[in-house]
mmCIF file of C-alpha atoms in Angstrom:
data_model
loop_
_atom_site.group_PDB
_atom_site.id
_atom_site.type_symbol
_atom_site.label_atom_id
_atom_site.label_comp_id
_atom_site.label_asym_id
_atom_site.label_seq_id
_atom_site.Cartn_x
_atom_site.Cartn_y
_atom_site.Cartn_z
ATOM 1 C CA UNK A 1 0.000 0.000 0.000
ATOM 2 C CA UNK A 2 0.658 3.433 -0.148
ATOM 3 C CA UNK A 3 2.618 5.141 2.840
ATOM 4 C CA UNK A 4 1.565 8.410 4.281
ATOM 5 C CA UNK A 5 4.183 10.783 6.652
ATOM 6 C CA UNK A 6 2.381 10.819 9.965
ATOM 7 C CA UNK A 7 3.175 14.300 10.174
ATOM 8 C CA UNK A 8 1.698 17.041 8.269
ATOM 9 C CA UNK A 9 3.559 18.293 5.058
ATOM 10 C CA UNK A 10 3.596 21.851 4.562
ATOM 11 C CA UNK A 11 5.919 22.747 1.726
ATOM 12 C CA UNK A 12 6.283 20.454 -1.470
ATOM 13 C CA UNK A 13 9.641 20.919 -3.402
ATOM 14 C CA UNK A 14 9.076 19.406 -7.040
ATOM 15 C CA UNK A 15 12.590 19.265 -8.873
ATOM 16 C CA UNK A 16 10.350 18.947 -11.745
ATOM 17 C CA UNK A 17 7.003 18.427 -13.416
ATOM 18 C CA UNK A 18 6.213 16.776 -16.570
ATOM 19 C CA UNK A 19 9.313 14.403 -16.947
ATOM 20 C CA UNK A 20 7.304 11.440 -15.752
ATOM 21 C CA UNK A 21 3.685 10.869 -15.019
ATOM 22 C CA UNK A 22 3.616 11.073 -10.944
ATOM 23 C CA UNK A 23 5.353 14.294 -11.148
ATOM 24 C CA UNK A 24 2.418 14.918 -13.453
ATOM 25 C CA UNK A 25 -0.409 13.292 -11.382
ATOM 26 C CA UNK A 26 1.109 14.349 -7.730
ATOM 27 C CA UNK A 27 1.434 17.821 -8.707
ATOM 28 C CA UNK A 28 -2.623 17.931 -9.473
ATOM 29 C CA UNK A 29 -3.324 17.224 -6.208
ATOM 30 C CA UNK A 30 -2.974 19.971 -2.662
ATOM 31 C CA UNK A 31 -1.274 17.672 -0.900
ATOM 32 C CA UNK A 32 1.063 20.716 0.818
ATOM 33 C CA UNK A 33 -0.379 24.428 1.690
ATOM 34 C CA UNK A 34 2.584 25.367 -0.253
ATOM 35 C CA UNK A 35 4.040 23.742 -3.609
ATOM 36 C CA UNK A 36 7.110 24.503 -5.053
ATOM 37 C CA UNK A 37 8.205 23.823 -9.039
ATOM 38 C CA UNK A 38 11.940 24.256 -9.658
ATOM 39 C CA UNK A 39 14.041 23.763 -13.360
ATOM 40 C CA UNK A 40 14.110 20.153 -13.688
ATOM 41 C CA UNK A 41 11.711 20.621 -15.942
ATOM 42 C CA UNK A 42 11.987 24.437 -16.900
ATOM 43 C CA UNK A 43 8.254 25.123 -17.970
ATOM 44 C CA UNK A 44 5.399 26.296 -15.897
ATOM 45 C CA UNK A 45 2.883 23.911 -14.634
ATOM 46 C CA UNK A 46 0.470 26.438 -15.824
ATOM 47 C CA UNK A 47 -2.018 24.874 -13.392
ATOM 48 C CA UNK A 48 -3.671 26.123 -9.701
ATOM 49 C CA UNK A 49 -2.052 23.660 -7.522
ATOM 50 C CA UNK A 50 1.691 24.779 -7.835
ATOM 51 C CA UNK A 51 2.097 27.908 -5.784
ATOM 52 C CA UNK A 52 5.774 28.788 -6.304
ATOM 53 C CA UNK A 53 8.900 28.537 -9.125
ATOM 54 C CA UNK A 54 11.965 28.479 -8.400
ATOM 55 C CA UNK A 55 13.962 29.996 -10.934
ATOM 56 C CA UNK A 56 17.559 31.309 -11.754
ATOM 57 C CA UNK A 57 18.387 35.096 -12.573
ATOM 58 C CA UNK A 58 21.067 34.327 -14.758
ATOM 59 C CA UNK A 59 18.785 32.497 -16.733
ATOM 60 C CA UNK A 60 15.395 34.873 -17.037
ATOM 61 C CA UNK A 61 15.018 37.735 -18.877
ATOM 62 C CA UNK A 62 12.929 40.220 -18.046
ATOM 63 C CA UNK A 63 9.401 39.348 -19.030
ATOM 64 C CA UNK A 64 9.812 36.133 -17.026
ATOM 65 C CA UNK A 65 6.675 36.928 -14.993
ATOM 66 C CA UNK A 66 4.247 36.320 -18.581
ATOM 67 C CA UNK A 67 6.060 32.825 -18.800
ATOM 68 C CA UNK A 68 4.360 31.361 -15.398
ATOM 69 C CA UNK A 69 1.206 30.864 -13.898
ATOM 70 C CA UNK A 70 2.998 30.478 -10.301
ATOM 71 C CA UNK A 71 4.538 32.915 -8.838
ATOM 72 C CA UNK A 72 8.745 32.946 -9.759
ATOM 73 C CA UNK A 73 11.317 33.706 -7.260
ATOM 74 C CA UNK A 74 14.416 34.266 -8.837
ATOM 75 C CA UNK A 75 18.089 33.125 -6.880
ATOM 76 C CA UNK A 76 21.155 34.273 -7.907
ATOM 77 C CA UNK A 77 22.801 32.447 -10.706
ATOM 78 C CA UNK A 78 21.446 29.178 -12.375
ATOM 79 C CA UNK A 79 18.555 28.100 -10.413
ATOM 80 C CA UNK A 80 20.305 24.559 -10.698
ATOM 81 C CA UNK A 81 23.187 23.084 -9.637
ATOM 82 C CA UNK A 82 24.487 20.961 -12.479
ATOM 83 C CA UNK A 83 26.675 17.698 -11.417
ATOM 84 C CA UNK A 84 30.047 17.736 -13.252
ATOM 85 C CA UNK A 85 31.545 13.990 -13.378
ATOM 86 C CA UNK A 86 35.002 13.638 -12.182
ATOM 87 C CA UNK A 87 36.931 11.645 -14.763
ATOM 88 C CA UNK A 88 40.541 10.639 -14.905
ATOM 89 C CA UNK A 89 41.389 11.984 -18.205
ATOM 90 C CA UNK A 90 38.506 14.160 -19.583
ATOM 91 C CA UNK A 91 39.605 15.081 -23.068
ATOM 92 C CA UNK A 92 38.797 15.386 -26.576
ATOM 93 C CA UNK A 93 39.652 12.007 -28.692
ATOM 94 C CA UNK A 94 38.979 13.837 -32.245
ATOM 95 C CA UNK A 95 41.006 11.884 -35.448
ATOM 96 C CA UNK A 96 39.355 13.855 -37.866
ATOM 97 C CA UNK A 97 41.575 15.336 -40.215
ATOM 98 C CA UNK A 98 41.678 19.310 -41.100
ATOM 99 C CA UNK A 99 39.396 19.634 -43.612
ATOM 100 C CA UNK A 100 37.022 16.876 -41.951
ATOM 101 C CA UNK A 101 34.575 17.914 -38.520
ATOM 102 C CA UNK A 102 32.161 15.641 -36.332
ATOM 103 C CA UNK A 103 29.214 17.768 -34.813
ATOM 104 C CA UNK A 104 27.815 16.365 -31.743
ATOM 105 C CA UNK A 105 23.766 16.398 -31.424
ATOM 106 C CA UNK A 106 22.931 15.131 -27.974
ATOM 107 C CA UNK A 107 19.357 15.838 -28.080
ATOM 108 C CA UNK A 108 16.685 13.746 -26.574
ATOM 109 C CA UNK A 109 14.714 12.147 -29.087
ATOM 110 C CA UNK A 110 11.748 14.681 -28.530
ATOM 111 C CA UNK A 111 13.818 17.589 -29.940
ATOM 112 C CA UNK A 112 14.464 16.555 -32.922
ATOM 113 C CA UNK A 113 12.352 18.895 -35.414
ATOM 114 C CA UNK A 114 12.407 20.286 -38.842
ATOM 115 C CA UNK A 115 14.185 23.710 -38.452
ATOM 116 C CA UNK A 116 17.107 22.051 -36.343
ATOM 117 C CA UNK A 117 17.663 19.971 -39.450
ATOM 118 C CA UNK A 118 17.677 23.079 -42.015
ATOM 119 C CA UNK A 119 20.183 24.382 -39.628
ATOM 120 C CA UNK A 120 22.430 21.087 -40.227
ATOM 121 C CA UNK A 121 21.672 21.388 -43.598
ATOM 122 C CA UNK A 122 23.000 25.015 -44.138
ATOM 123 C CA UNK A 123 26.127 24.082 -42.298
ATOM 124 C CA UNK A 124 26.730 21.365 -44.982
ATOM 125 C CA UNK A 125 25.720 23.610 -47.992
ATOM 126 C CA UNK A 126 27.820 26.574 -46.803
ATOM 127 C CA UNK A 127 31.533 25.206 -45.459
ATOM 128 C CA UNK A 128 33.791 23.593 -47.200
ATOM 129 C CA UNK A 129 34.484 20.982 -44.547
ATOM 130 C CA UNK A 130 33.475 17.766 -44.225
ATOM 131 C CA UNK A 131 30.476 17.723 -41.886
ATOM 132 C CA UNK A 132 29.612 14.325 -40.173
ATOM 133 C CA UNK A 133 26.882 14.505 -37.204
ATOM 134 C CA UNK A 134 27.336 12.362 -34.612
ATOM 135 C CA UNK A 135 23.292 12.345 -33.172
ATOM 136 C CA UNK A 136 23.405 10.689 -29.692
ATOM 137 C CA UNK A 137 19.431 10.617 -28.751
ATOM 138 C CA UNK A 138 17.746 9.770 -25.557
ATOM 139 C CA UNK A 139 14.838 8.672 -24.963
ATOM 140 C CA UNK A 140 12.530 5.322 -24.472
ATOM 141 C CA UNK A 141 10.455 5.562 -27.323
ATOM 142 C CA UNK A 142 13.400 4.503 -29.668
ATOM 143 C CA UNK A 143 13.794 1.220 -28.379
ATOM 144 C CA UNK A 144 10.357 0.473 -29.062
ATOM 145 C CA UNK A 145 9.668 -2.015 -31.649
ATOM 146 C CA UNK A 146 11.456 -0.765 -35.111
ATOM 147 C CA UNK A 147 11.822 3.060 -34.143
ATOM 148 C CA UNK A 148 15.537 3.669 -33.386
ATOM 149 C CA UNK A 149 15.880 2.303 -37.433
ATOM 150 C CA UNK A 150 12.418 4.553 -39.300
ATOM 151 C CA UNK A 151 14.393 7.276 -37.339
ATOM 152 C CA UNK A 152 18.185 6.568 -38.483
ATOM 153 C CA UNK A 153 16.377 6.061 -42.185
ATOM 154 C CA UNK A 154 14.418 9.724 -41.416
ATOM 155 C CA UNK A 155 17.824 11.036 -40.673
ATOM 156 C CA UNK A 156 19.657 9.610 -44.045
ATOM 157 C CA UNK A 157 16.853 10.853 -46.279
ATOM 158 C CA UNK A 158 17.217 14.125 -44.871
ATOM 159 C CA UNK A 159 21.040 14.944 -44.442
ATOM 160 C CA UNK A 160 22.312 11.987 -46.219
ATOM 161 C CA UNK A 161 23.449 8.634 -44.652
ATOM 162 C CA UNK A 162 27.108 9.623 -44.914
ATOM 163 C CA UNK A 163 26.557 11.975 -42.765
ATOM 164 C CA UNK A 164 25.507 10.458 -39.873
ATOM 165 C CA UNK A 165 26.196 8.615 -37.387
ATOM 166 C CA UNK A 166 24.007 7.311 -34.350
ATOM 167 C CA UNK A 167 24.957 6.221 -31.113
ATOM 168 C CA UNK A 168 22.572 4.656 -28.823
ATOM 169 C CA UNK A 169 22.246 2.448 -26.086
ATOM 170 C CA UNK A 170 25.848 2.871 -24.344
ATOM 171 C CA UNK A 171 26.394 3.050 -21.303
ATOM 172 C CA UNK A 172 27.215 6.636 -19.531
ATOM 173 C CA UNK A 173 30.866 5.873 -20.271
ATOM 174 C CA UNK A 174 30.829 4.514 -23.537
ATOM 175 C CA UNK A 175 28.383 7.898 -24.386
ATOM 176 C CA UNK A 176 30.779 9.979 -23.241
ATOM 177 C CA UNK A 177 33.796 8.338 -25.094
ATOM 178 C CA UNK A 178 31.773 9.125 -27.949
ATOM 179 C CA UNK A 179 31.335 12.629 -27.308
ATOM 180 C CA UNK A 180 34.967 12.799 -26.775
ATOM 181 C CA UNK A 181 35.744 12.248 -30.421
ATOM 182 C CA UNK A 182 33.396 14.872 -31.899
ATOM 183 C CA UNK A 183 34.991 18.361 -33.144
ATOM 184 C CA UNK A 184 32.042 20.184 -31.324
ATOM 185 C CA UNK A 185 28.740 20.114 -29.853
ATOM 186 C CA UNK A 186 25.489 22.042 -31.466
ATOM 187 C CA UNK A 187 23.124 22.383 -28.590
ATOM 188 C CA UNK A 188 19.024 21.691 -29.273
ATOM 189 C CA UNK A 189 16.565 24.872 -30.178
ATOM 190 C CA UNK A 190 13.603 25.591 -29.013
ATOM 191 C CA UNK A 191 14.077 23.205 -26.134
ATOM 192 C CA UNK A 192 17.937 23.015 -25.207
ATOM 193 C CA UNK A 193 19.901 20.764 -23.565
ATOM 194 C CA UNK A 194 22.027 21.303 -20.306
ATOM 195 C CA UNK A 195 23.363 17.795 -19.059
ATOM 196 C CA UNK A 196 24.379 17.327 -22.533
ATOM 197 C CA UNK A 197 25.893 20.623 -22.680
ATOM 198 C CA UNK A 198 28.149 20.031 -19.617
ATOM 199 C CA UNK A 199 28.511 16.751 -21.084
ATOM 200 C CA UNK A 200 30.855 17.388 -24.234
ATOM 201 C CA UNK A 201 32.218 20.480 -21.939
ATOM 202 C CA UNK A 202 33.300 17.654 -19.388
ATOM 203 C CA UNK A 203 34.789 16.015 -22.234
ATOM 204 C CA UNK A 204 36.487 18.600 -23.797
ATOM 205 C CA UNK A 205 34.022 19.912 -26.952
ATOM 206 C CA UNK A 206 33.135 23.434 -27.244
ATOM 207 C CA UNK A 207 29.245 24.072 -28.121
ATOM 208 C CA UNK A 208 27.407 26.264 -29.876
ATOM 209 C CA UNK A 209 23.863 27.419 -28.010
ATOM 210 C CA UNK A 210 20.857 29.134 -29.427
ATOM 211 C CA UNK A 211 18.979 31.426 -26.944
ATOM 212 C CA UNK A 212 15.155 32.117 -26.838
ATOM 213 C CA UNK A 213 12.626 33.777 -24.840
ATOM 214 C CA UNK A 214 11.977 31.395 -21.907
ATOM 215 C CA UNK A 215 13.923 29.174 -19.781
ATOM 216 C CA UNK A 216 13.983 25.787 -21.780
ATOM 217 C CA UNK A 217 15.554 28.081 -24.182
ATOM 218 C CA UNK A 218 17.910 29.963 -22.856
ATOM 219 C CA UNK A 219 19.218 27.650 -19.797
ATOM 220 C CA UNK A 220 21.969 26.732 -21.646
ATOM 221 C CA UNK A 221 23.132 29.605 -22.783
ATOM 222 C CA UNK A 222 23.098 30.884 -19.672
ATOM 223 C CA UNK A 223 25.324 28.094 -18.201
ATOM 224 C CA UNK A 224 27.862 29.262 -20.928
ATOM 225 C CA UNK A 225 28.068 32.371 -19.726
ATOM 226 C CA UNK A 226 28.191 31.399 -16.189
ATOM 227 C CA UNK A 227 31.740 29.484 -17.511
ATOM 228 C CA UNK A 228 32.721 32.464 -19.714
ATOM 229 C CA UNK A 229 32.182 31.238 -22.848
ATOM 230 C CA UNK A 230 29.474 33.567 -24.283
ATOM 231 C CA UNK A 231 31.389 33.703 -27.405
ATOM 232 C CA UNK A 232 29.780 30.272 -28.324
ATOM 233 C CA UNK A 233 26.048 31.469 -27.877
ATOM 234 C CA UNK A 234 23.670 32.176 -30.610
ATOM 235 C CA UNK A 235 21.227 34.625 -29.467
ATOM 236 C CA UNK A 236 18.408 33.205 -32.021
ATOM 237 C CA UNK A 237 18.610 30.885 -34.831
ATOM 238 C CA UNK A 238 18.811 33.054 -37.618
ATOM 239 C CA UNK A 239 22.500 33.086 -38.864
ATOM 240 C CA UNK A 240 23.932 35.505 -41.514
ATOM 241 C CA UNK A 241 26.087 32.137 -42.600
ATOM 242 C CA UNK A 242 25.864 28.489 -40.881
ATOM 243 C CA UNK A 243 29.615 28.507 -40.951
ATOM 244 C CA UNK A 244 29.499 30.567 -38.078
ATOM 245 C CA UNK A 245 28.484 27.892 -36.089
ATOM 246 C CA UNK A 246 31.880 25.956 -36.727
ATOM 247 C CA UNK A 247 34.318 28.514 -37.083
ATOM 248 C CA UNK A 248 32.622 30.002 -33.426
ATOM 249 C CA UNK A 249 33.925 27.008 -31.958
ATOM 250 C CA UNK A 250 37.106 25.359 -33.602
#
């Protein structure tokens, strides 16, 4: 059965809603005079039950207020305090000869969409590289019945097969070993990374961020300007030449 705290619960801290479906179903229900959202899922509930969001002022601009139903507090800095792994020998593995470059995409499967693959497109059309993507998806639903291969074929038909390159079902380790031989990271737009981000940063690979308007957009630029690398952020999408997103980074 279900266990109850014998004694009453006045403030509920939700590191996020809308990741899985109790965070979903629990935050429906007043089970705490107070309830708290914070930025493991940066989006507002936009529901009557969560009172609070916690929420980082590096991060916000200033018409965060129209982005939530609940009231935001904002603390200084992030909002979130990321988890860097301690390796032995975190560096970048990349073979790839001058004229050649890998491009990491570690985007969870849902954030995958058509502009984000114009965007890869331009960068082949306008360098004279060599552009391989190395797409590194999460995500459940691709290892459900023949999905992980309609989406490699998806991928082929739209950027060509020789240039890409998936990686799934590794372990953390093996994941990151395969970060560590990309050139550089391109982060997700409209809803961007940030383990992912700190991910190829761990491992040595500069990436290039997009910002937006509200926090699932603009957390990860924010984190690389927290580090000092601002140089690498996009402030939109819209690029004079894709190029810029390599020669930003290499």
């Amino acid at each position: 059965g279900v266990q109850t705290c014998a004694l009453p619960i006045y403030v509920v801290f939700y590191t996020d809603i809308g990741i899985d479906l109790e965070s979903k179903y629990l935050s429906n229900l007043r089970i705490a005079p107070i309830q708290i959202a914070g930025y493991g899922h940066p989006v507002s509930t936009f529901g009557s039950t969560v009172d609070y969001f916690l929420a980082g002022a590096a991060v916000e601009n200033q018409n965060a207020k129209q982005h939530y139903s609940e009231r935001i507090v904002l603390i200084e800095g992030l909002g979130i305090h990321p988890t860097i792994q301690k390796l032995k020998t975190p560096q970048a593995k990349n073979k790839m000869s001058n004229d050649e470059v890998l491009i990491n995409c570690a985007w969870g499967n849902l954030k995958f969409n058509f502009p984000m693959m114009e965007i890869l497109n331009r960068i082949m059309q306008t360098t004279k590289l060599k552009v391989k993507f190395q797409f590194l998806p999460g995500g459940a639903g691709l290892n459900r019945a023949n999905n992980l291969e309609v989406f490699k074929l998806d991928l082929g038909e739209m950027l060509g097969e020789e240039h890409c390159q998936t990686v799934v079902g590794q372990s953390y380790e093996n994941y990151l070993d395969a970060i560590s031989h990309g050139t550089i990271g391109l982060d997700s737009f409209p809803f961007c990374g940030f383990q992912s981000v700190l991910d190829n940063l761990t491992m040595g690979i500069p990436v290039v961020t997009f910002r937006g308007e509200r926090a699932h957009s603009r957390i990860s630029s924010a984190l690389l300007e927290t580090l000092g690398m601002e140089e690498l952020d996009r402030k939109s999408t819209r690029l004079n030449s894709s190029h810029q997103i390599i020669s930003y980074a290499v």
